[in-house]
Coordinates of C-alpha atoms in Angstrom, one line a residue:
M19 CA 99.1 266.2 167.5
T20 CA 96.0 264.5 166.3
V21 CA 95.7 260.9 167.5
P22 CA 94.8 258.5 164.6
A23 CA 91.2 257.2 164.8
L24 CA 90.2 253.7 165.8
R25 CA 88.2 252.3 162.8
P26 CA 85.8 249.4 163.2
F27 CA 86.9 246.4 161.1
R28 CA 85.4 243.2 159.8
A29 CA 87.3 240.3 158.1
E30 CA 85.8 240.0 154.6
V31 CA 88.2 238.3 152.2
P32 CA 87.0 238.7 148.5
Q33 CA 85.8 235.5 147.0
P34 CA 88.2 235.7 144.0
A35 CA 91.1 235.3 146.6
L36 CA 89.5 232.2 147.9
D37 CA 89.0 230.8 144.4
D38 CA 92.6 231.5 143.5
L39 CA 93.7 229.7 146.7
Q40 CA 91.7 226.6 145.7
N41 CA 93.1 226.6 142.2
R42 CA 96.7 226.9 143.5
L43 CA 96.2 224.1 145.9
R44 CA 94.7 221.9 143.2
G45 CA 97.6 222.7 140.8
A46 CA 100.4 222.4 143.3
L47 CA 103.6 220.7 142.2
W48 CA 104.9 218.2 144.8
P49 CA 108.5 217.2 145.7
D50 CA 109.7 213.7 145.9
D51 CA 108.9 212.0 149.2
L52 CA 111.6 211.7 151.8
P53 CA 111.8 210.5 155.5
A54 CA 111.0 212.8 158.4
E55 CA 114.6 213.5 159.2
Y56 CA 114.7 215.6 156.1
G57 CA 111.9 217.9 157.2
V58 CA 108.1 218.0 157.1
T59 CA 106.9 215.0 155.2
N60 CA 104.7 214.7 152.1
E61 CA 102.2 212.7 154.1
R62 CA 101.8 215.5 156.7
V63 CA 101.5 218.3 154.1
R64 CA 99.2 216.3 151.8
A65 CA 96.8 215.6 154.7
L66 CA 96.7 219.3 155.6
A67 CA 96.4 220.4 152.0
E68 CA 93.5 218.0 151.4
Y69 CA 91.8 219.2 154.5
W70 CA 92.3 222.8 153.4
L71 CA 90.7 222.0 150.0
E72 CA 87.8 219.8 151.2
K73 CA 86.9 220.7 154.8
F74 CA 88.3 224.0 156.0
D75 CA 85.7 226.7 155.8
W76 CA 87.3 230.2 155.7
R77 CA 83.9 231.9 155.9
A78 CA 83.1 230.0 159.1
F79 CA 86.3 231.2 160.6
E80 CA 85.6 234.7 159.4
A81 CA 82.3 234.6 161.2
R82 CA 84.0 233.4 164.4
L83 CA 86.5 236.3 164.1
N84 CA 83.8 238.8 163.3
A85 CA 81.8 237.8 166.4
H86 CA 84.3 239.9 168.3
P87 CA 84.8 243.7 168.1
Q88 CA 87.8 244.4 165.8
F89 CA 89.5 247.7 164.9
L90 CA 92.3 249.2 162.9
T91 CA 94.4 252.2 163.9
E92 CA 97.7 253.7 162.7
I93 CA 100.7 253.6 165.0
D94 CA 104.2 254.7 164.0
G95 CA 103.3 254.6 160.3
E96 CA 101.8 251.1 160.3
T97 CA 98.2 249.9 160.3
I98 CA 97.5 247.8 163.4
H99 CA 94.6 245.4 163.7
F100 CA 93.3 244.3 167.0
L101 CA 90.4 242.6 168.8
H102 CA 89.1 244.6 171.7
V103 CA 86.7 242.6 173.9
R104 CA 85.6 244.3 177.0
S105 CA 84.1 242.4 180.0
S106 CA 80.8 243.3 181.4
R107 CA 82.4 243.5 184.9
A108 CA 83.3 247.0 186.2
D109 CA 86.3 245.5 188.1
A110 CA 87.9 243.9 185.0
T111 CA 91.6 244.3 184.5
P112 CA 92.8 245.2 181.0
L113 CA 95.2 242.8 179.4
V114 CA 97.1 243.0 176.1
L115 CA 97.7 239.5 174.6
T116 CA 100.5 239.0 172.1
H117 CA 101.1 236.1 169.8
G118 CA 104.2 235.0 167.8
W119 CA 105.1 233.2 164.6
P120 CA 103.7 231.0 163.0
G121 CA 100.8 231.7 165.3
S122 CA 98.4 234.6 165.1
I123 CA 95.4 236.1 166.9
V124 CA 93.9 232.7 166.4
E125 CA 96.0 231.5 169.3
Y126 CA 93.8 233.4 171.8
L127 CA 90.3 232.9 170.5
D128 CA 89.5 230.0 172.9
V129 CA 90.3 232.1 176.0
I130 CA 88.3 235.2 175.2
G131 CA 85.1 234.0 176.8
P132 CA 86.6 232.5 180.0
L133 CA 88.8 235.6 180.6
T134 CA 86.2 238.3 179.9
E135 CA 83.1 236.6 181.4
P136 CA 84.1 234.1 184.1
A137 CA 81.5 231.8 185.5
T138 CA 81.5 233.2 189.0
A139 CA 82.0 236.7 190.5
S140 CA 84.8 235.3 192.6
E141 CA 87.0 234.8 189.5
P142 CA 88.8 237.9 188.1
A143 CA 87.6 239.3 184.8
F144 CA 89.6 241.0 182.1
H145 CA 89.2 243.4 179.2
L146 CA 91.2 242.0 176.3
V147 CA 93.2 243.7 173.6
I148 CA 94.6 241.2 171.1
P149 CA 96.6 242.8 168.4
S150 CA 98.0 241.3 165.2
L151 CA 101.7 241.8 165.2
P152 CA 102.9 244.5 162.7
G153 CA 103.4 242.7 159.4
F154 CA 101.1 239.8 160.5
G155 CA 97.5 239.1 159.4
F156 CA 95.3 242.1 159.1
S157 CA 98.1 244.3 160.5
G158 CA 100.1 243.8 157.3
P159 CA 101.9 243.6 155.1
A160 CA 104.3 245.9 156.9
K161 CA 105.4 248.9 154.9
S162 CA 108.5 249.9 157.0
A163 CA 111.5 248.2 158.6
G164 CA 112.4 247.9 162.2
W165 CA 109.4 246.0 163.6
G166 CA 111.1 243.8 166.2
T167 CA 110.5 243.3 169.9
H168 CA 111.2 246.8 171.1
R169 CA 109.3 248.8 168.5
T170 CA 106.3 246.5 168.8
A171 CA 106.3 246.8 172.6
A172 CA 106.4 250.6 172.2
A173 CA 103.4 250.4 169.8
W174 CA 101.4 248.3 172.3
T175 CA 102.0 250.8 175.1
E176 CA 100.7 253.5 172.7
L177 CA 97.7 251.3 171.8
M178 CA 96.7 250.7 175.4
S179 CA 97.0 254.4 176.2
R180 CA 94.9 255.2 173.1
L181 CA 92.3 252.9 174.4
G182 CA 92.3 254.7 177.7
Y183 CA 94.0 252.0 179.8
E184 CA 96.6 253.5 182.1
S185 CA 97.0 250.3 184.2
Y186 CA 97.1 246.9 182.6
G187 CA 98.8 243.6 182.3
A188 CA 100.7 242.0 179.4
V189 CA 100.3 238.4 178.4
G190 CA 102.4 236.7 175.7
N191 CA 103.4 233.5 173.9
D192 CA 106.4 232.9 171.6
A193 CA 107.4 236.3 170.3
G194 CA 104.8 237.6 172.7
S195 CA 106.9 236.2 175.5
M196 CA 109.7 238.6 174.5
I197 CA 107.4 241.6 173.7
S198 CA 105.4 241.4 176.9
P199 CA 108.4 241.8 179.3
E200 CA 109.6 244.7 177.1
I201 CA 106.2 246.4 177.5
G202 CA 106.8 246.2 181.3
R203 CA 110.3 247.6 180.8
L204 CA 109.0 250.6 178.8
A205 CA 106.0 251.4 181.0
P206 CA 106.6 249.9 184.5
E207 CA 104.3 252.6 186.0
K208 CA 101.4 251.2 184.0
V209 CA 102.0 247.4 183.7
V210 CA 100.8 245.7 186.8
G211 CA 102.2 242.3 185.7
V212 CA 103.6 240.3 182.9
H213 CA 102.5 236.7 182.2
V214 CA 104.3 234.6 179.6
T215 CA 104.6 230.9 178.6
Q216 CA 108.4 231.2 178.0
L217 CA 111.2 233.2 179.5
F218 CA 113.9 233.1 176.9
S219 CA 117.0 233.4 179.1
F220 CA 120.1 231.5 178.1
P221 CA 123.5 230.7 179.6
S222 CA 125.8 233.8 179.7
G223 CA 129.0 231.9 179.3
D224 CA 130.0 232.1 182.9
P225 CA 131.0 228.6 184.1
A226 CA 129.8 229.3 187.6
E227 CA 126.3 229.7 186.1
M228 CA 126.3 226.1 185.1
A229 CA 127.4 224.6 188.4
D230 CA 124.9 222.4 190.3
L231 CA 122.1 222.7 187.7
S232 CA 119.3 220.3 188.6
E233 CA 118.6 217.2 186.5
A234 CA 115.5 218.9 185.0
D235 CA 117.5 222.0 184.0
Q236 CA 120.2 219.9 182.4
G237 CA 117.5 218.1 180.5
A238 CA 116.1 221.5 179.4
L239 CA 119.5 222.5 178.1
A240 CA 119.9 219.2 176.3
H241 CA 116.6 219.6 174.5
L242 CA 117.5 223.2 173.6
Q243 CA 120.7 222.0 172.1
W244 CA 118.7 219.3 170.1
F245 CA 116.3 222.0 168.9
Y246 CA 119.2 224.2 167.8
E247 CA 120.9 221.4 165.9
N248 CA 117.8 220.0 164.2
M249 CA 115.0 222.6 164.1
F250 CA 116.6 226.0 164.0
S251 CA 116.9 226.5 160.3
F252 CA 113.8 228.6 160.2
N253 CA 115.3 231.1 162.6
T254 CA 118.6 231.3 160.8
L255 CA 116.9 231.9 157.4
H256 CA 114.4 234.4 158.8
S257 CA 117.2 236.3 160.5
Q258 CA 119.5 236.4 157.5
Q259 CA 117.5 236.3 154.3
P260 CA 113.8 236.7 155.0
H261 CA 113.0 238.2 151.6
T262 CA 114.7 235.4 149.7
L263 CA 112.2 233.0 151.3
A264 CA 109.3 235.4 150.9
F265 CA 109.2 234.8 147.1
A266 CA 108.3 231.1 147.7
L267 CA 105.9 231.8 150.5
A268 CA 104.1 234.5 148.6
D269 CA 103.6 232.4 145.5
S270 CA 102.7 228.9 146.8
P271 CA 100.1 228.1 149.5
L272 CA 101.6 224.6 149.6
G273 CA 105.0 226.0 150.3
L274 CA 103.6 228.3 153.0
L275 CA 101.8 225.4 154.5
A276 CA 104.9 223.2 154.7
W277 CA 107.1 226.0 156.0
N278 CA 104.7 227.0 158.8
A279 CA 103.7 223.5 159.6
Q280 CA 107.2 222.7 160.8
L281 CA 106.3 224.5 164.0
F282 CA 102.7 223.3 164.3
G283 CA 102.9 220.0 166.2
E284 CA 101.3 217.0 164.5
H285 CA 99.0 216.6 167.5
L286 CA 97.2 219.9 166.8
D287 CA 93.8 219.8 165.1
P288 CA 93.9 220.8 161.4
E289 CA 91.2 223.5 161.9
F290 CA 93.6 225.4 164.2
V291 CA 96.7 224.9 162.0
L292 CA 94.8 226.0 158.8
A293 CA 93.1 229.0 160.4
N294 CA 96.6 230.3 161.2
V295 CA 98.1 229.4 157.8
A296 CA 95.1 230.7 155.8
L297 CA 95.3 234.0 157.7
Y298 CA 98.9 234.5 156.5
W299 CA 98.0 233.5 152.9
L300 CA 94.9 235.6 152.5
T301 CA 96.5 238.7 154.0
R302 CA 99.7 238.3 152.0
T303 CA 101.8 238.6 155.1
A304 CA 103.9 235.4 154.9
G305 CA 106.9 237.5 153.9
S306 CA 106.5 240.5 156.1
S307 CA 105.9 238.4 159.2
I308 CA 109.2 236.5 159.1
R309 CA 111.1 239.8 159.1
F310 CA 110.4 240.1 162.8
Y311 CA 113.4 237.7 163.3
Y312 CA 115.6 239.8 161.0
E313 CA 114.8 243.0 162.9
D314 CA 115.7 241.5 166.3
A315 CA 118.9 239.8 164.9
H316 CA 120.1 243.1 163.4
K317 CA 119.2 245.4 166.3
P318 CA 122.4 246.8 167.9
A319 CA 123.2 245.1 171.2
S320 CA 122.5 247.3 174.2
P321 CA 122.7 245.6 177.6
Q322 CA 119.5 246.2 179.6
P323 CA 119.0 245.9 183.4
P324 CA 116.6 243.2 184.6
T325 CA 112.9 243.9 184.3
T326 CA 111.2 244.9 187.5
V327 CA 107.5 244.4 186.8
P328 CA 106.0 241.3 188.6
T329 CA 106.4 238.4 186.2
A330 CA 104.8 235.0 185.9
L331 CA 105.7 232.0 183.9
A332 CA 103.3 229.2 182.9
M333 CA 105.5 226.6 181.2
F334 CA 104.2 223.6 179.4
K335 CA 106.0 220.3 178.9
G336 CA 107.1 219.7 175.3
D337 CA 107.6 223.4 174.8
F338 CA 110.7 225.5 175.5
Q339 CA 111.7 224.8 179.1
S340 CA 112.9 227.9 180.9
I341 CA 115.6 227.7 183.5
R342 CA 114.9 229.8 186.6
R343 CA 118.6 230.6 187.4
F344 CA 119.0 232.2 184.0
A345 CA 115.6 233.9 184.0
E346 CA 116.2 235.6 187.3
R347 CA 119.3 237.2 185.9
D348 CA 117.1 238.9 183.3
H349 CA 113.9 239.4 185.3
A350 CA 114.3 240.6 188.9
N351 CA 110.7 240.2 190.0
I352 CA 109.5 236.6 189.1
V353 CA 106.7 236.0 191.5
S354 CA 105.0 232.9 189.9
W355 CA 106.7 229.9 188.2
N356 CA 104.5 227.0 187.2
A357 CA 105.1 224.0 185.0
Y358 CA 102.3 221.9 183.5
D359 CA 102.1 218.6 181.6
T360 CA 98.9 218.7 179.6
S361 CA 100.0 216.6 176.6
S362 CA 97.4 214.0 175.6
A363 CA 99.4 212.6 172.6
P364 CA 102.8 211.0 172.8
G365 CA 104.3 213.1 170.0
G366 CA 108.1 213.2 169.3
P367 CA 110.7 215.9 169.9
R368 CA 109.5 217.8 166.9
D369 CA 105.9 218.0 168.2
A370 CA 106.4 220.7 170.8
A371 CA 103.2 219.9 172.7
G372 CA 102.0 222.8 174.8
H373 CA 103.5 225.6 172.7
Y374 CA 100.0 226.9 171.8
A375 CA 98.7 226.6 175.3
A376 CA 95.9 229.0 174.9
H377 CA 94.4 226.6 172.3
E378 CA 95.8 223.3 173.6
A379 CA 95.1 223.8 177.3
P380 CA 92.9 226.9 177.7
E381 CA 91.5 225.9 181.1
V382 CA 95.0 225.5 182.5
L383 CA 96.3 228.7 181.1
V384 CA 93.3 230.8 182.0
A385 CA 93.5 229.5 185.6
D386 CA 97.2 230.5 185.8
I387 CA 96.5 234.0 184.4
R388 CA 93.6 234.4 186.9
R389 CA 95.7 233.4 189.9
F390 CA 98.5 235.7 188.9
F391 CA 96.5 238.8 188.2
A392 CA 94.1 238.3 191.0
G393 CA 96.7 239.3 193.5
F394 CA 97.4 242.8 192.0
R395 CA 95.8 246.0 193.1
S396 CA 96.1 249.4 191.5
W397 CA 96.9 252.3 193.8
P398 CA 96.1 255.5 191.9
I399 CA 97.4 257.7 194.7
L400 CA 100.9 256.1 194.4
S401 CA 100.8 256.2 190.6
A402 CA 100.0 259.9 190.6
A403 CA 102.8 260.6 193.0
H404 CA 105.3 258.6 191.0
E405 CA 104.2 260.5 187.8
A406 CA 104.8 263.8 189.7
L407 CA 108.3 262.7 190.6
R408 CA 109.0 261.5 187.0
S409 CA 107.8 264.9 185.7
A410 CA 110.0 266.8 188.1
V411 CA 113.1 264.8 187.3
A412 CA 112.5 265.1 183.5
G413 CA 112.5 268.9 183.7
V414 CA 115.8 269.4 185.6
R415 CA 118.7 271.1 183.8
D416 CA 121.0 271.8 186.8
W417 CA 121.2 269.1 189.5
T418 CA 123.5 271.1 191.8
V419 CA 121.0 273.7 192.8
P420 CA 119.9 273.9 196.5
T421 CA 116.4 272.7 197.5
P422 CA 114.0 273.2 200.4
C423 CA 115.4 270.0 202.0
A424 CA 117.9 271.4 204.4
E425 CA 121.4 271.5 202.8
W426 CA 120.7 268.9 200.1
N427 CA 120.9 269.8 196.4
A428 CA 118.6 268.4 193.8
T429 CA 120.7 265.2 193.2
Q430 CA 120.6 264.4 196.9
V431 CA 116.9 264.9 197.1
L432 CA 116.5 262.5 194.1
Q433 CA 118.7 259.9 195.9
H434 CA 116.7 260.3 199.1
A435 CA 113.3 260.0 197.2
A436 CA 114.5 256.9 195.4
G437 CA 115.8 255.3 198.6
D438 CA 112.4 256.0 200.2
Q439 CA 110.6 254.0 197.5
L440 CA 113.1 251.2 197.7
G441 CA 112.5 251.1 201.5
Y442 CA 108.8 250.6 201.0
A443 CA 109.4 247.9 198.5
A444 CA 111.8 246.1 200.8
A445 CA 109.5 246.3 203.7
I446 CA 106.7 244.6 201.8
T447 CA 108.8 242.0 199.9
G448 CA 111.5 241.4 202.5
S449 CA 114.3 242.1 200.0
G450 CA 115.7 244.6 197.6
G451 CA 116.3 247.7 199.8
P452 CA 118.6 250.6 198.9
D453 CA 122.3 249.8 198.8
F454 CA 123.1 253.4 200.0
N455 CA 122.0 255.5 203.0
P456 CA 119.0 257.6 201.8
F457 CA 119.6 259.9 204.8
A458 CA 123.2 260.6 203.7
P459 CA 122.9 260.9 199.9
S460 CA 126.2 261.4 198.1
G461 CA 125.0 263.8 195.5
S462 CA 126.8 261.8 192.8
L463 CA 125.2 259.6 190.2
E464 CA 127.0 257.3 187.7
G465 CA 124.2 257.2 185.1
S466 CA 121.3 259.5 184.2
P467 CA 118.8 260.6 186.9
E468 CA 116.0 258.9 185.0
A469 CA 117.8 255.6 184.8
F470 CA 118.6 255.8 188.5
L471 CA 115.0 256.7 189.5
E472 CA 112.9 254.3 187.4
P473 CA 113.8 251.0 188.9
T474 CA 113.0 252.3 192.4
L475 CA 109.6 253.5 191.4
S476 CA 108.9 250.2 189.6
A477 CA 110.0 248.2 192.7
A478 CA 107.6 250.2 194.9
A479 CA 104.7 250.0 192.5
A480 CA 105.3 246.2 192.0
A481 CA 105.4 245.6 195.8
F482 CA 102.2 247.6 196.4
A483 CA 100.5 245.8 193.5
T484 CA 100.7 242.6 195.6
V485 CA 99.0 244.3 198.6
S486 CA 95.3 243.7 199.1
S487 CA 93.2 246.8 199.6
E488 CA 91.7 245.0 202.7
A489 CA 95.1 244.4 204.3
T490 CA 95.3 245.8 207.8
E491 CA 99.0 245.3 208.5
V492 CA 101.3 246.3 205.6
P493 CA 105.0 246.5 206.6
T494 CA 106.6 249.9 206.1
P495 CA 110.0 251.4 206.9
L496 CA 108.4 254.1 209.1
P497 CA 108.7 254.1 212.9
Q498 CA 105.0 253.3 213.0
G499 CA 105.7 249.9 211.4
A500 CA 102.8 248.1 209.8
L501 CA 99.9 250.2 208.6
P502 CA 96.5 249.6 206.9
A503 CA 97.0 249.2 203.1
A504 CA 95.6 252.6 202.0
V505 CA 97.7 254.4 204.6
A506 CA 100.9 252.5 203.7
A507 CA 100.4 253.3 199.9
G508 CA 99.5 256.9 200.9
A509 CA 102.7 257.2 202.9
A510 CA 104.9 256.1 199.9
A511 CA 102.9 258.5 197.7
L512 CA 103.5 261.3 200.2
D513 CA 107.2 260.8 200.2
A514 CA 107.3 260.8 196.3
A515 CA 105.0 263.8 195.8
V516 CA 106.7 266.1 198.3
H517 CA 110.1 265.4 196.9
A518 CA 108.8 266.0 193.4
W519 CA 107.7 269.4 194.6
D520 CA 111.2 270.0 196.2
I521 CA 113.0 269.2 193.0
A522 CA 110.6 271.1 190.8
V523 CA 110.6 274.4 192.7
A524 CA 114.3 274.2 193.2
T525 CA 114.9 274.0 189.5
G526 CA 112.4 276.6 188.4
Q527 CA 109.6 274.3 187.2
A528 CA 105.9 274.5 187.8
S529 CA 104.7 272.3 190.8
P530 CA 103.8 268.8 189.7
L531 CA 101.9 268.4 193.0
T532 CA 98.3 268.9 191.9
A533 CA 95.5 270.2 194.1
E534 CA 93.7 266.8 193.7
L535 CA 96.7 264.8 194.8
A536 CA 97.5 267.2 197.7
A537 CA 93.9 266.8 198.9
E538 CA 94.2 263.0 198.9
L539 CA 97.5 263.2 200.7
M540 CA 96.5 265.5 203.5
P541 CA 94.6 262.9 205.5
V542 CA 97.5 260.5 205.2
A543 CA 99.9 263.3 206.4
E544 CA 97.7 264.0 209.4
Q545 CA 97.9 260.3 210.4
L546 CA 101.6 259.9 210.0
V547 CA 103.6 263.1 210.2
E548 CA 103.6 264.1 213.9
P549 CA 106.0 261.4 215.2
L550 CA 108.3 262.3 212.3
R551 CA 108.7 266.0 213.2
G552 CA 112.4 266.9 213.4
F553 CA 113.4 263.8 211.6
A554 CA 111.6 263.7 208.2
Y555 CA 109.5 266.8 208.5
A556 CA 110.0 270.3 210.0
P557 CA 107.5 271.8 212.4
A558 CA 104.3 272.8 210.7
L559 CA 103.9 276.3 209.4
E560 CA 100.9 278.4 210.2
A561 CA 98.1 277.6 207.7
A562 CA 97.0 280.5 205.5
E563 CA 93.3 281.4 205.7
D564 CA 92.9 281.3 202.0
G565 CA 95.4 278.6 201.3
D566 CA 94.7 276.0 198.5
A567 CA 95.1 272.3 198.9
V568 CA 98.8 272.3 197.8
S569 CA 99.9 275.1 200.1
T570 CA 97.9 273.7 203.0
L571 CA 99.7 270.3 202.7
L572 CA 103.1 271.9 202.3
R573 CA 102.7 274.1 205.3
Y574 CA 101.5 271.2 207.4
L575 CA 104.7 269.4 206.4
G576 CA 106.9 272.4 207.4
R577 CA 107.6 273.6 203.8
D578 CA 107.1 277.1 202.7
P579 CA 105.0 277.2 199.5
E580 CA 106.7 280.4 198.5
W581 CA 110.2 279.0 198.9
T582 CA 113.0 280.3 196.6
A583 CA 116.7 279.5 196.5

């Protein structure tokens, strides 16, 4: 299959569109004025409309946008627009940054410089991919239905792979705070960490869940209830009748301004508000953008297990306040939880100060992102071994066949391999080990083999992501105990890779254990295997004079490369 090209892009709105906008604003019809309890006031909208007419310079904003490399590509039938700003640093970590509604890529313009080119070499650097959501801005209008959280997350994993990034982080705000954890759920072997400004987890209805909530958590619930009762009309209408509203938003820039301004706090500068609103107007995406809510509201419910990728929350006062007890039910690996108060204006309950943290408090958000991702390391040897195990599992048709592992069948080898990975994760994190005996596997699974395996690989990858490459004593479940970081990661990789071979050859597949991976694993095996003979490994077989890297490793581990059932 041919991969669609990445096409360079520049924002260049035709002048007649800008002239039409000016004429529509000048000829706008205004409603009678009413107090603020009825909604956004005439005073607020009039001030923004006058600024739009007299001071806001779209061409200046275009130049700011065009100062960064931009591209278009086709994913799943839609045109996707994105900024791709690479750091000059060779050690930079790729990040995909996702906005929400009524925001846009404008949210992240202030953090591009600090994240890509930090002031000192001691601060981590990042390559940034900043896509416009499908149906938003230059990614729209959307032509097809279904572009909610899951489909967008799947598109972003494809985009990052298409850009050559096989290990990256996901950062999000608003809708991006739902999409980014889903990216981690879809590609846990690639996503080193998820950083969001909201964790949208709510009470489940279990009374026990509400017991002993802190005063702060009770306050967060009270504010959420107030928001639901006073500010939730946009969500209801977007979720039920987005196209009915789209007629008004598509025809009136004043109507679009008022509708979107309800979620832009009054403390925000008009340049930021109008850059976002103008982007919706000039790309004709006011209607297609709000369908995001409809798609999520009408997606069939399907309970999902908790996410396992390391997750960080940077929460800002005035914005949605996440409650950790609920969040930990939905996200099993929250490793950073920080709350900030950066509001400089008093504002009211409608102001939601801090919601656009990347613009309102870029230094604070950048520092939190840096701290979170600075702790992660990529272990290619472990990633390669995990991919080998996934590949072997995906190709099995009969899970009852015997394997090279003593009297275990393929299901039992899978259970043992998964237990091994959980053992390494538990040794590093101090929790989360297997709830079964990996050395007495039952041979019975309740769900699919893939669903059983994936959380165990994610847990191991997430645990090793927190290990510094310079660490000299990394806890392991092996009799040797703590090992240098590279040896510990290699040990986990050795377990996964060898069992991938066991499953593959037992089920008639080609070996997923490549010569390159075998060559990397051989020095690890030579350091670790001898004390494990008779327990985890059989006595070594005589090496063949002309043996390749794979057969050499297997023979050293006591496995016959020519084994057949």
